[in-house]
Coordinates of C-alpha atoms in Angstrom, one line a residue:
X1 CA 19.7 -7.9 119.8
X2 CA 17.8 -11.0 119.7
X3 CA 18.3 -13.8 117.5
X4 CA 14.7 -13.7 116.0
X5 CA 15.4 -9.6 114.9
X6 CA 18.7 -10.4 113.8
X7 CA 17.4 -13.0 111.4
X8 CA 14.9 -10.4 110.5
X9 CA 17.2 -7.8 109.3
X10 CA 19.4 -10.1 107.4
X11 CA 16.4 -11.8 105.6
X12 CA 15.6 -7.9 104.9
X13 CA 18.9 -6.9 103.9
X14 CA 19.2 -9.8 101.5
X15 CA 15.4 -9.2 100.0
X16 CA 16.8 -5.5 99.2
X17 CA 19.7 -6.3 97.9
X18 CA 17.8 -8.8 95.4
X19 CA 15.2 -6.5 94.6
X20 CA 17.6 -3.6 93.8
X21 CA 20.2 -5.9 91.3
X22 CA 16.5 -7.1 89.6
X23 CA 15.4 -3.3 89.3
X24 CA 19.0 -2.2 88.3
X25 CA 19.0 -5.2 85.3
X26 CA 15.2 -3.8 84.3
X27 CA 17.0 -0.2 84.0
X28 CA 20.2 -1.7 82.2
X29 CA 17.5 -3.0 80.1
X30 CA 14.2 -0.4 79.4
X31 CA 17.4 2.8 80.1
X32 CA 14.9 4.4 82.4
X33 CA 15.6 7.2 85.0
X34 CA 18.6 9.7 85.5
X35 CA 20.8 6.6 85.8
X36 CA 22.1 6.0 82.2
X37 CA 24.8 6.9 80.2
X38 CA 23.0 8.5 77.8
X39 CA 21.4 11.2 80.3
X40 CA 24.5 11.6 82.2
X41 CA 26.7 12.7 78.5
X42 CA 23.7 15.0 78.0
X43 CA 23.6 16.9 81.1
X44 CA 27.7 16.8 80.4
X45 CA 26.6 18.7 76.8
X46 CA 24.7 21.0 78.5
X47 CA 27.1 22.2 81.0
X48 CA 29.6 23.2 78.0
X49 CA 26.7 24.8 76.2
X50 CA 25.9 27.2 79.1
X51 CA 29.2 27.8 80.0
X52 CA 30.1 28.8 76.3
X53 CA 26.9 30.7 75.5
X54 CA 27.7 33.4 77.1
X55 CA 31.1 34.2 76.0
X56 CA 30.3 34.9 72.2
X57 CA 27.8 37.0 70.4
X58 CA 27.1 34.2 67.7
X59 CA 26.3 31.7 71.0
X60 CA 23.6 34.3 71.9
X61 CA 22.3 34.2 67.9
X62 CA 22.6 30.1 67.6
X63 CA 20.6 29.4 70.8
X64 CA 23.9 27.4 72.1
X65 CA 22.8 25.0 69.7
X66 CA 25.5 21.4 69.6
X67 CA 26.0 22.1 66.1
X68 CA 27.5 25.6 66.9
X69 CA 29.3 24.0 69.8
X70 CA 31.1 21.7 67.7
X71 CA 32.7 24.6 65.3
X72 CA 33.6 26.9 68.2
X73 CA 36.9 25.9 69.7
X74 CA 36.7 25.8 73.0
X75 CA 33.4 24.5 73.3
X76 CA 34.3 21.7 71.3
X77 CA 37.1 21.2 73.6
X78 CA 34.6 20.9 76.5
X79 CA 32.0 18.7 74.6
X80 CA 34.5 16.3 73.6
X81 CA 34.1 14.1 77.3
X82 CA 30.1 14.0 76.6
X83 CA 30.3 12.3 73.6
X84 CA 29.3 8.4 73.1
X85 CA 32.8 7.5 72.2
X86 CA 34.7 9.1 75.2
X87 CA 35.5 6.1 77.8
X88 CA 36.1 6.8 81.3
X89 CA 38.9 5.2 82.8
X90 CA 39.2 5.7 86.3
X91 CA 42.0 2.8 86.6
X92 CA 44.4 3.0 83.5
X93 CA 44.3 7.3 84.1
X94 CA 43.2 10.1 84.9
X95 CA 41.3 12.6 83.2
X96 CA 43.8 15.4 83.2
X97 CA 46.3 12.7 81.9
X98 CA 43.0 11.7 79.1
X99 CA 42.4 14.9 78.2
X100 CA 46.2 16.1 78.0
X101 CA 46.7 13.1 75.1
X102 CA 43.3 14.6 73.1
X103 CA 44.4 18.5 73.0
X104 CA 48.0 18.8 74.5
X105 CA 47.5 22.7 74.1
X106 CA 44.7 23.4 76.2
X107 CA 43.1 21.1 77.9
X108 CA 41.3 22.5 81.1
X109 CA 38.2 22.7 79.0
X110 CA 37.9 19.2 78.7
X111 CA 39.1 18.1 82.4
X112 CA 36.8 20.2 83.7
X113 CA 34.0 18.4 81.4
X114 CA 35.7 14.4 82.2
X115 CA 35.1 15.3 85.8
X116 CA 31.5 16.5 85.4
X117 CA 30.6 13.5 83.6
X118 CA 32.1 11.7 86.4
X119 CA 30.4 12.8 88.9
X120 CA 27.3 12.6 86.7
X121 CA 28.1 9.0 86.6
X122 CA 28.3 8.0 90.0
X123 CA 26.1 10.5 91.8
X124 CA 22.0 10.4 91.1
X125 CA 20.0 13.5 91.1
X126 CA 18.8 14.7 94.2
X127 CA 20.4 15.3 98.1
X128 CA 20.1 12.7 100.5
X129 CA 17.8 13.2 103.4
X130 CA 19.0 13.5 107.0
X131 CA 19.3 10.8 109.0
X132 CA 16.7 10.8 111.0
X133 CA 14.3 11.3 108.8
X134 CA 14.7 7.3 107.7
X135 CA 12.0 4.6 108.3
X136 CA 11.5 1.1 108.4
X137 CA 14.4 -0.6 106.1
X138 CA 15.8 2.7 105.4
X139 CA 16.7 2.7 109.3
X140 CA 18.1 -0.6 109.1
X141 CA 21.6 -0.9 110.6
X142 CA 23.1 -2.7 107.8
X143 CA 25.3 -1.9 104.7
X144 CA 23.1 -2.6 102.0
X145 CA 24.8 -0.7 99.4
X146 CA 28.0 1.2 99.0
X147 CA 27.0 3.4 95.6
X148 CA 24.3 4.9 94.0
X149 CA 24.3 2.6 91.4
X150 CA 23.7 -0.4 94.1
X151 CA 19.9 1.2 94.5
X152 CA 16.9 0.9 92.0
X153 CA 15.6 3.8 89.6
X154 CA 16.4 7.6 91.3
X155 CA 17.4 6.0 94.9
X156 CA 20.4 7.0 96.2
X157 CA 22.5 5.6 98.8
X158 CA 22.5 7.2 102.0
X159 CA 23.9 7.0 105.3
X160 CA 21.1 6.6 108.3
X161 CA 23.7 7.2 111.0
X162 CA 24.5 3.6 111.9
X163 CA 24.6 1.7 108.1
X164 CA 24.0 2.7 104.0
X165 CA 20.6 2.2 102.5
X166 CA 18.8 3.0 99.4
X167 CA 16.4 6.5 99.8
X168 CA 14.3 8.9 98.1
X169 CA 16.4 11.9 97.5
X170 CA 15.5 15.0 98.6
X171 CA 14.7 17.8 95.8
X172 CA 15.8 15.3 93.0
X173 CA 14.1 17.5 89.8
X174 CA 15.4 21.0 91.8
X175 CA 16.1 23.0 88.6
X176 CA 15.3 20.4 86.1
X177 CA 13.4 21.3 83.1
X178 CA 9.7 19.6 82.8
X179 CA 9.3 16.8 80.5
X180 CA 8.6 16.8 76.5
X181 CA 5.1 16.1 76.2
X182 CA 4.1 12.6 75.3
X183 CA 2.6 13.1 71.8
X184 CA 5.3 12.7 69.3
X185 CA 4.5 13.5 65.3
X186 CA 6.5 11.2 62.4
X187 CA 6.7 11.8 58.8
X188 CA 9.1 10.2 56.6
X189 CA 10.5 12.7 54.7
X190 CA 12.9 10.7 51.9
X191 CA 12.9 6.4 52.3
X192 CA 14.9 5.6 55.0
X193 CA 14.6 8.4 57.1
X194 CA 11.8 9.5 60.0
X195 CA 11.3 12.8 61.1
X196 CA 10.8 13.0 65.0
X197 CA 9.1 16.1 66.5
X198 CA 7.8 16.8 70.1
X199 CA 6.5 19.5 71.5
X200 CA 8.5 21.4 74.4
X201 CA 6.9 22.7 77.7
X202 CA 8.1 25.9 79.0
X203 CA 10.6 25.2 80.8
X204 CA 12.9 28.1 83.4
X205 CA 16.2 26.6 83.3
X206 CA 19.4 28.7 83.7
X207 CA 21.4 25.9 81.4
X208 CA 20.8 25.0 77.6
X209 CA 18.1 22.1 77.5
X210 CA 19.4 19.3 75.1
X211 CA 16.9 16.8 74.2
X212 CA 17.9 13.1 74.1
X213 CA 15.8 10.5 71.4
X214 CA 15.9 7.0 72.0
X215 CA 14.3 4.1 70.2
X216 CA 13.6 0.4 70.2
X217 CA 12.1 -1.9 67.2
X218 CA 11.1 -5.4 66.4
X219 CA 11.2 -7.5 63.7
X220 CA 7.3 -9.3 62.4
X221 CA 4.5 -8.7 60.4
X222 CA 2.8 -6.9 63.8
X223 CA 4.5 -4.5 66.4
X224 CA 5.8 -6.6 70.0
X225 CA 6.9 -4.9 73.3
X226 CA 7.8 -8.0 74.1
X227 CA 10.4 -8.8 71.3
X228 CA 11.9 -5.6 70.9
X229 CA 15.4 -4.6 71.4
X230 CA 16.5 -2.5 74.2
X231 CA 16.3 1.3 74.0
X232 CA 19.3 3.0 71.9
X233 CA 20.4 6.3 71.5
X234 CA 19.6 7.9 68.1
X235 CA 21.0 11.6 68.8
X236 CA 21.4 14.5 71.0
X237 CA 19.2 18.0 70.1
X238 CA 18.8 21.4 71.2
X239 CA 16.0 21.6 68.6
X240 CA 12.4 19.7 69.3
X241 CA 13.5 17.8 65.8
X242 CA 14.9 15.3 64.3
X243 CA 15.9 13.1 61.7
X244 CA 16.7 9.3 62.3
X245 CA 17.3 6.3 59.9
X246 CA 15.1 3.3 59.7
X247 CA 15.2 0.5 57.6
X248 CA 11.9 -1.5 56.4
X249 CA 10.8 -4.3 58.1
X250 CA 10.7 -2.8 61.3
X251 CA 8.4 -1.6 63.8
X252 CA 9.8 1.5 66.1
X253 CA 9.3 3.3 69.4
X254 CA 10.6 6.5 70.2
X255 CA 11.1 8.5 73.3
X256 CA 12.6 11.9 74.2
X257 CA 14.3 13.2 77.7
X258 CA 14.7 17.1 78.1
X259 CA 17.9 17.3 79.9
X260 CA 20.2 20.1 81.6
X261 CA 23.3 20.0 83.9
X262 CA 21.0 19.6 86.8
X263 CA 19.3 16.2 85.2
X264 CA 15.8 15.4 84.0
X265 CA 13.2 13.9 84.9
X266 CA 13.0 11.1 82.5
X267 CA 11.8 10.1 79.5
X268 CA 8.4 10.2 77.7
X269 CA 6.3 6.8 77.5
X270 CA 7.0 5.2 74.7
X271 CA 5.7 6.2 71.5
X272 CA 2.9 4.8 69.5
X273 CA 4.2 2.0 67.0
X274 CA 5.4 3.7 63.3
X275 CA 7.5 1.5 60.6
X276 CA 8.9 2.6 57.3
X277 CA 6.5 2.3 54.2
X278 CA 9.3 1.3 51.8
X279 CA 8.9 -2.2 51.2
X280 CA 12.7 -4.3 51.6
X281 CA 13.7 -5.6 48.4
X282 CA 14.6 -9.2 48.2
X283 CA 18.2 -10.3 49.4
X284 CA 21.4 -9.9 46.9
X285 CA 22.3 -13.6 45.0
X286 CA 24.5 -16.1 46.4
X287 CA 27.9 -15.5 44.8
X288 CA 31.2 -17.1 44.4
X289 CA 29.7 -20.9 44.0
X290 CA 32.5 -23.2 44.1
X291 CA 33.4 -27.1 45.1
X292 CA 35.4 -28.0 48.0
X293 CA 36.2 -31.5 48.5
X294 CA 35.0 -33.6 45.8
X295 CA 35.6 -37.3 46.8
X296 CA 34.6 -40.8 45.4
X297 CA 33.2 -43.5 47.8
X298 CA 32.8 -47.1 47.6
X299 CA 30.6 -48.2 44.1
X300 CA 29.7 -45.4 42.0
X301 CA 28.5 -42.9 44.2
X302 CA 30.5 -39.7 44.9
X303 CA 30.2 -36.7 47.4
X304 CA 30.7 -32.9 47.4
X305 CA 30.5 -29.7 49.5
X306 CA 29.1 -26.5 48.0
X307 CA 30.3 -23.1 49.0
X308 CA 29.1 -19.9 48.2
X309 CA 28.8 -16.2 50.0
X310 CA 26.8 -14.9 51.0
X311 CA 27.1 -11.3 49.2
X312 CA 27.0 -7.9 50.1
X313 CA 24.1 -6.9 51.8
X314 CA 22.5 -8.8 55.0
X315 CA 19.6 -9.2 55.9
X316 CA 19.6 -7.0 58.7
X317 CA 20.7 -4.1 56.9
X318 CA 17.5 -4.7 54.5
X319 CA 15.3 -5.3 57.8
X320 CA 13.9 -8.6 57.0
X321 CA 14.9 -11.1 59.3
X322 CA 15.6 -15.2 58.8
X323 CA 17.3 -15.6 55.3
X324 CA 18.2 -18.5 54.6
X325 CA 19.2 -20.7 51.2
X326 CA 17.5 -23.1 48.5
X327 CA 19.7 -25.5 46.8
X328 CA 18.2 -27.7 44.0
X329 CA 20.6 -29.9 41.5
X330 CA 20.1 -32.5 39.1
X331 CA 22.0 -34.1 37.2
X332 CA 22.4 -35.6 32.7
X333 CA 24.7 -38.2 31.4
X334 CA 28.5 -37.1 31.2
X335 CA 28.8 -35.7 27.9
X336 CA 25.2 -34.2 27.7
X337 CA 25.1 -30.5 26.7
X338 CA 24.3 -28.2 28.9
X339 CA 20.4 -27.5 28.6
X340 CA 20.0 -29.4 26.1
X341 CA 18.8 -32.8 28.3
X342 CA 16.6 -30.8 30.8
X343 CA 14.9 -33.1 33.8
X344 CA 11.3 -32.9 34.8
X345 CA 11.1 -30.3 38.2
X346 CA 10.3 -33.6 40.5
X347 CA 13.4 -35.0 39.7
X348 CA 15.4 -32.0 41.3
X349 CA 17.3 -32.6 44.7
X350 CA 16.3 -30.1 47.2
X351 CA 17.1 -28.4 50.5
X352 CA 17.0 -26.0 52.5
X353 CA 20.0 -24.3 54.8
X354 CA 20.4 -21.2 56.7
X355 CA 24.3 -21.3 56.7
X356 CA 26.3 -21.0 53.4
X357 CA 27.4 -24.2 52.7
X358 CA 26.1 -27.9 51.7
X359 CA 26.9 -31.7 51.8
X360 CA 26.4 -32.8 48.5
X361 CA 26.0 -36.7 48.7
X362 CA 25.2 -40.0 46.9
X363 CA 26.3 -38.1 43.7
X364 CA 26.3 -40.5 40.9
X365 CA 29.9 -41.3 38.7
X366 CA 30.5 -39.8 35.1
X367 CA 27.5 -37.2 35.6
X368 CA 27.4 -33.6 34.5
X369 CA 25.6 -32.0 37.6
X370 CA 24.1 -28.6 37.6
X371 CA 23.5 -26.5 41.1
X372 CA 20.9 -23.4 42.1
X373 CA 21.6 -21.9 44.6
X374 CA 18.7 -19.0 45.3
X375 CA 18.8 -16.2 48.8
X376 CA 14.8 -16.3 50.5
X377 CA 13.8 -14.1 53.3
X378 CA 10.3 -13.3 54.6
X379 CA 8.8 -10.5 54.8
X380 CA 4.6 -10.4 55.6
X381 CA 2.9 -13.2 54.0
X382 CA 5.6 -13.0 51.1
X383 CA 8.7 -14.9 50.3
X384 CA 11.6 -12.3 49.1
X385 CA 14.1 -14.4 46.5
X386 CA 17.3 -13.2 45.5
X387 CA 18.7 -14.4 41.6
X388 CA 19.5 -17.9 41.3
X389 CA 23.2 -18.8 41.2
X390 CA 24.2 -21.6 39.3
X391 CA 27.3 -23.8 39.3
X392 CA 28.2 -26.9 37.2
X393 CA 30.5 -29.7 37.7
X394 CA 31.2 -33.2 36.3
X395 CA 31.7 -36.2 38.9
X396 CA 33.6 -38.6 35.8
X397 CA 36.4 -40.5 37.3
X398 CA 39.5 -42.1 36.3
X399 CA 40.5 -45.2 38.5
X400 CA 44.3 -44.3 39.6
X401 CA 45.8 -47.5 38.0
X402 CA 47.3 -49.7 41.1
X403 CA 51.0 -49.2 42.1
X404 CA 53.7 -51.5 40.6
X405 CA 54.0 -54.6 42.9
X406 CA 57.7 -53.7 45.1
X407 CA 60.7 -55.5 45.4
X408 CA 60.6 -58.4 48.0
X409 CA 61.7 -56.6 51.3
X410 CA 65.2 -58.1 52.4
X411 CA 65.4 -59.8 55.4
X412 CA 66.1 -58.6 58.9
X413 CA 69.4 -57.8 59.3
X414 CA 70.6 -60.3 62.3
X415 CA 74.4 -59.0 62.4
X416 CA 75.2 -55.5 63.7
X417 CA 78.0 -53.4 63.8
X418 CA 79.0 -50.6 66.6
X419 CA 81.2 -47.9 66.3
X420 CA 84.5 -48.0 66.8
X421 CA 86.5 -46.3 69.3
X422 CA 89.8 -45.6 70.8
X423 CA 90.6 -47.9 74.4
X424 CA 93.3 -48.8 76.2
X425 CA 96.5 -48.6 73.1
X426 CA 94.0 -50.4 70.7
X427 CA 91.0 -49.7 68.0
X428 CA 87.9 -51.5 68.7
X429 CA 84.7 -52.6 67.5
X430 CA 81.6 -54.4 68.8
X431 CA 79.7 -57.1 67.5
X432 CA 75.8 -57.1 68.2
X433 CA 73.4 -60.4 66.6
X434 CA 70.1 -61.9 67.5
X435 CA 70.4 -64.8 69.9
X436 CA 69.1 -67.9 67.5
X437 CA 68.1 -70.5 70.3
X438 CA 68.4 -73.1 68.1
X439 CA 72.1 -72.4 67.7
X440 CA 74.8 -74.2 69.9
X441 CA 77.6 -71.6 68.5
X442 CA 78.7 -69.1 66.2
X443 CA 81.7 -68.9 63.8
X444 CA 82.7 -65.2 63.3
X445 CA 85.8 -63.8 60.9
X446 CA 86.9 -60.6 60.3
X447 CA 89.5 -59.1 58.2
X448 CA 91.0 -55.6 56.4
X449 CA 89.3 -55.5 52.3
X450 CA 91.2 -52.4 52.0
X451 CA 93.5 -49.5 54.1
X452 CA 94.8 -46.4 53.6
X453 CA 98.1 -46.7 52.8
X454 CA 97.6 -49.9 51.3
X455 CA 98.2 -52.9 53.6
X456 CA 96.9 -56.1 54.0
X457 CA 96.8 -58.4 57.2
X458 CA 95.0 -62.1 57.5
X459 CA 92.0 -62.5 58.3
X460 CA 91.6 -63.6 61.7
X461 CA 88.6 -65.8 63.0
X462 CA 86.7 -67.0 66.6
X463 CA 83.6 -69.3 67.9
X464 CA 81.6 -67.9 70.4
X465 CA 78.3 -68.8 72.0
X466 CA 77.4 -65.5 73.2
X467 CA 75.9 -62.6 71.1
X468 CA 78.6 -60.3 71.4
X469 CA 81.6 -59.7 70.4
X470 CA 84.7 -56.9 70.6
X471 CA 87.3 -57.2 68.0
X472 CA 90.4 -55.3 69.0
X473 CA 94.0 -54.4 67.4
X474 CA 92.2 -52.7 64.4
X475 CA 94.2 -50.9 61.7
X476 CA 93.7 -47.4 61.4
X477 CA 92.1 -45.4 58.0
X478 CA 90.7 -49.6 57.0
X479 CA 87.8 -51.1 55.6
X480 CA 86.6 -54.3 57.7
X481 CA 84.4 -56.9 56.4
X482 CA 82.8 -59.5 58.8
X483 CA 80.9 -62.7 58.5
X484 CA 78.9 -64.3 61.0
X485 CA 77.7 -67.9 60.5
X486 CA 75.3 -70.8 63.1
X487 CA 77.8 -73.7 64.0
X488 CA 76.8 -77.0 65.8
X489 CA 74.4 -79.9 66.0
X490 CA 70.8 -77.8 66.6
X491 CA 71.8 -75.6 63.5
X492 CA 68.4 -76.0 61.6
X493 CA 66.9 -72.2 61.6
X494 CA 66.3 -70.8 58.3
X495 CA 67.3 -67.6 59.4
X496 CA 70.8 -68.5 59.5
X497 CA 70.9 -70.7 56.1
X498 CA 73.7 -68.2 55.0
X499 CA 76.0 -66.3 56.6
X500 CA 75.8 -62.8 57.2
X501 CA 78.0 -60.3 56.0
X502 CA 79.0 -56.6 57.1
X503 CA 80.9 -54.1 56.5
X504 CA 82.5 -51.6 58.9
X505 CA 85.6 -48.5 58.3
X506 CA 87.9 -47.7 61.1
X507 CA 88.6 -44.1 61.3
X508 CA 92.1 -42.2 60.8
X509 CA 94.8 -42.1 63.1
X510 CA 94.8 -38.0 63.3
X511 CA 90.7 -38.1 63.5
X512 CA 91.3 -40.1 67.2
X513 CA 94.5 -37.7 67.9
X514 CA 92.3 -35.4 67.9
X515 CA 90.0 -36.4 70.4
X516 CA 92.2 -38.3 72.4
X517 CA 93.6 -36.4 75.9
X518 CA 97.0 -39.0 75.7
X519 CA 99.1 -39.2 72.4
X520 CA 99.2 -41.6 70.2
X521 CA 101.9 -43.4 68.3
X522 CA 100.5 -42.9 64.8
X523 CA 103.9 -44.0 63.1
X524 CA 102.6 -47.5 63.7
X525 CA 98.7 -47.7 61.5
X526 CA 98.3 -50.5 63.5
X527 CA 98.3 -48.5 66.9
X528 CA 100.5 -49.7 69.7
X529 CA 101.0 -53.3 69.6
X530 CA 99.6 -55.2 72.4
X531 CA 98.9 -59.4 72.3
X532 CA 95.8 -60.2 71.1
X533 CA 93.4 -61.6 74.3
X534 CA 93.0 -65.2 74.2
X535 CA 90.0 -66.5 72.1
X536 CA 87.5 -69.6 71.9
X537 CA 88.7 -70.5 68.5
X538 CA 87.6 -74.3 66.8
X539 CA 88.7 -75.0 63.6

């Protein structure tokens, strides 16, 4: 093959695979064709129905009609797959294992009906065509799909003896009843509800035909294709009738599909344009007004957020689109009564929100404010207003008197203590101070205040020009005191003015047993006498 063709294909291959992903998104969206959901759980609904009708004499008098389905047992048990709210789940399990969790008694009904729908689901109406029979793209020698679902509208994915294209079935509406014809008839019977009717061809089917009705609407004062929402289902029918809810405000399409276990072959064109004549009724009052956050800035202004809900009903439920919220507040001097001091209409604050909530700010001090708070909606050339709310509030404030001047903070500690601890026979301690650099030395003297039992030893003293120190021979179970004073000629820093004085405790004799791995002497407070290490000392 030649470079030139080969670019060819690919360029085709990749124009087909672009088109069918577009037409399949156009069919996701507008639902038309045998491919949906909603036509594969019908012709699922029908199977059950023909299979059940004729078991039972009161199938034969009902017309295998759903409703009748649904109070006989093991039709019900079949039907259950075809409903909306059955999920397949080909990964997680099975449908014996599916069905066996729904009706643990007997469920063969319901398998049998989980792998219809299954099938239903991944295989489009129709046989494909022999091989040879393919043409231009569809003879293509490439893989341009692997499923049904990879082709457009009622194509199905074939094989064309050397690679997978999308075809035109063969035979796709064998033994599929003819389509409802287009002219639907609406009445509303009681507000709220349409009644849907169509008129049925004569159709030769061997299976029950259940009808499926779909619909669309858009919000506005005229009826848009173009702004509508997607098709939905409304129901499933054996009858050429049916009831379906609508709420004013709207503008609706409708659509039928006569469906069997073979398929259909699609659904009517849309329906003329009908909408309900009740007229919505203006949106439910703002409730629950309260304050959140109520702050004082700098001068006399203040500011304050507004909450409120947004009640009950919604707009969408009423079918007018776009509420949103007025909020208007003024304010009279603190004290004022309510209403009795009323301000002139252009003196109101106003502004409008769409979500519940407001900023209230430059609020003036010691003011008695009063809020509105009113639901509007459109709806035609009208505005639809719900009840004012209103909430009141005073913005008077008390200055916090200022906090009592504090103490003087003391001044930095230079002199610091360590712990003691247990080393070679004796009790130690070490000495930590800030390095003064206009210090030549220091003077430091320690000595026992008071020890358990009571003894008393003199107080022993040492000049040192470093910033440490380790005093050693400590008695056991004693509180220390030690003073730490500047010494020599460049000893002019204010920070060391006065001496400075600490106080340390030595731990007991039995409380370093204990975590000692060697015994000690403890006969002896004092610990094991050793000679004190030779010290700078000037006196």
């Amino acid at each position: 093959m030649s470079r030139a063709c080969f670019l060819l294909l690919l360029r085709m291959y990749l124009l087909c695979l672009l088109t069918s992903r577009a037409s399949g998104l156009r069919e996701d969206r507008d639902g038309d064709g045998a491919w949906s959901q909603s036509v594969a759980r019908a012709r699922c609904a029908s199977r059950c129905l023909g299979l059940s009708s004729g078991q039972t004499s009161e199938a034969s008098q009902s017309n295998g009609s759903l409703e009748w389905c649904q109070s006989y047992r093991q039709c019900a048990t079949c039907l259950e797959p075809c409903k909306a709210s059955w999920e397949m789940k080909k990964k997680s399990s099975s449908c014996a294992q599916m069905c066996q969790a729904t009706f643990p008694m007997m469920p063969w009904e319901c398998v049998g009906s989980c792998q219809f729908l299954d099938s239903a689901l991944s295989a489009k109406q129709g046989q494909c065509p022999r091989p040879d029979r393919a043409q231009g793209f569809e003879a293509a020698c490439v893989p341009s799909c692997d499923h049904d679902r990879d082709c457009p509208k009622s194509r199905k994915c074939c094989s064309n003896g050397c690679g997978r294209t999308c075809q035109a079935p063969d035979e796709p509406y064998q033994g599929v009843p003819l389509r409802p014809r287009k002219e639907l008839q609406f009445s509303e019977e009681a507000p709220g509800e349409m009644a849907v009717r169509w008129s049925s061809r004569f159709n030769v089917s061997a299976d029950p035909v259940v009808f499926v009705l779909q619909r669309r609407w858009n919000y506005g004062i005229q009826p848009s294709e173009d702004s509508a929402t997607a098709w939905q289902d409304v129901a499933q029918t054996t009858s050429s009738e049916l009831r379906a809810p609508v709420s004013p405000g709207r503008w609706y399409q409708f659509r039928v599909a006569a469906v069997n276990s073979q398929g259909t072959r699609g659904f009517t064109t849309p329906s003329r344009h009908v909408h309900s004549s009740r007229e919505p009724s203006p949106p439910p009052a703002p409730s629950a007004l309260r304050l959140s956050d109520l702050r004082f800035g700098p001068g006399r202004s203040a500011s304050a957020r507004l909450l409120w809900d947004s009640g009950s009903d919604s707009s969408e439920e009423r079918g007018v689109p776009g509420q949103f919220y007025s909020v208007a507040w003024s304010w009279a001097s603190d004290g004022a009564r309510s209403g009795t001091k009323r301000r002139p209409a252009e003196k109101k604050r106003r502004k409008t929100v769409r979500e519940p909530s407001l900023l209230l700010s430059s609020l003036r001090l010691n003011r008695t404010y009063s809020v509105e708070v009113q639901a509007v909606s459109f709806w035609r050339q009208n505005l639809l207003k719900s009840p004012k709310s209103v909430i009141r509030f005073s913005t008077r404030h008390t200055p916090t008197p200022a906090p009592p001047p504090s103490a003087a903070p003391e001044a930095p500690s230079f002199l610091n203590v360590g712990t003691p601890f247990y080393q070679d026979g004796q009790l130690r301690v070490h000495l930590y101070w800030k390095q003064d650099p206009l210090v030549e030395f220091y003077k430091v003297q320690w000595g026992p205040e008071q020890c358990s039992p009571n003894r008393t030893e003199p107080a022993e003293k040492t000049v040192t020009q470093e910033s440490v120190l380790s005093l050693s021979r400590l008695l056991f179970s004693c509180k220390y005191r030690v003073t730490l004073q500047s010494a020599g000629k460049k000893s002019t820093s204010e920070s060391w003015s006065k001496p400075e004085t600490r106080t340390f405790s030595t731990p007991s004799c039995s409380a370093v047993q204990a975590k000692s791995p060697k015994p000690i002497d403890c006969s002896r407070q004092e610990g094991p006498s050793l000679k004190k290490p030779p010290t700078d000392e000037r006196r």
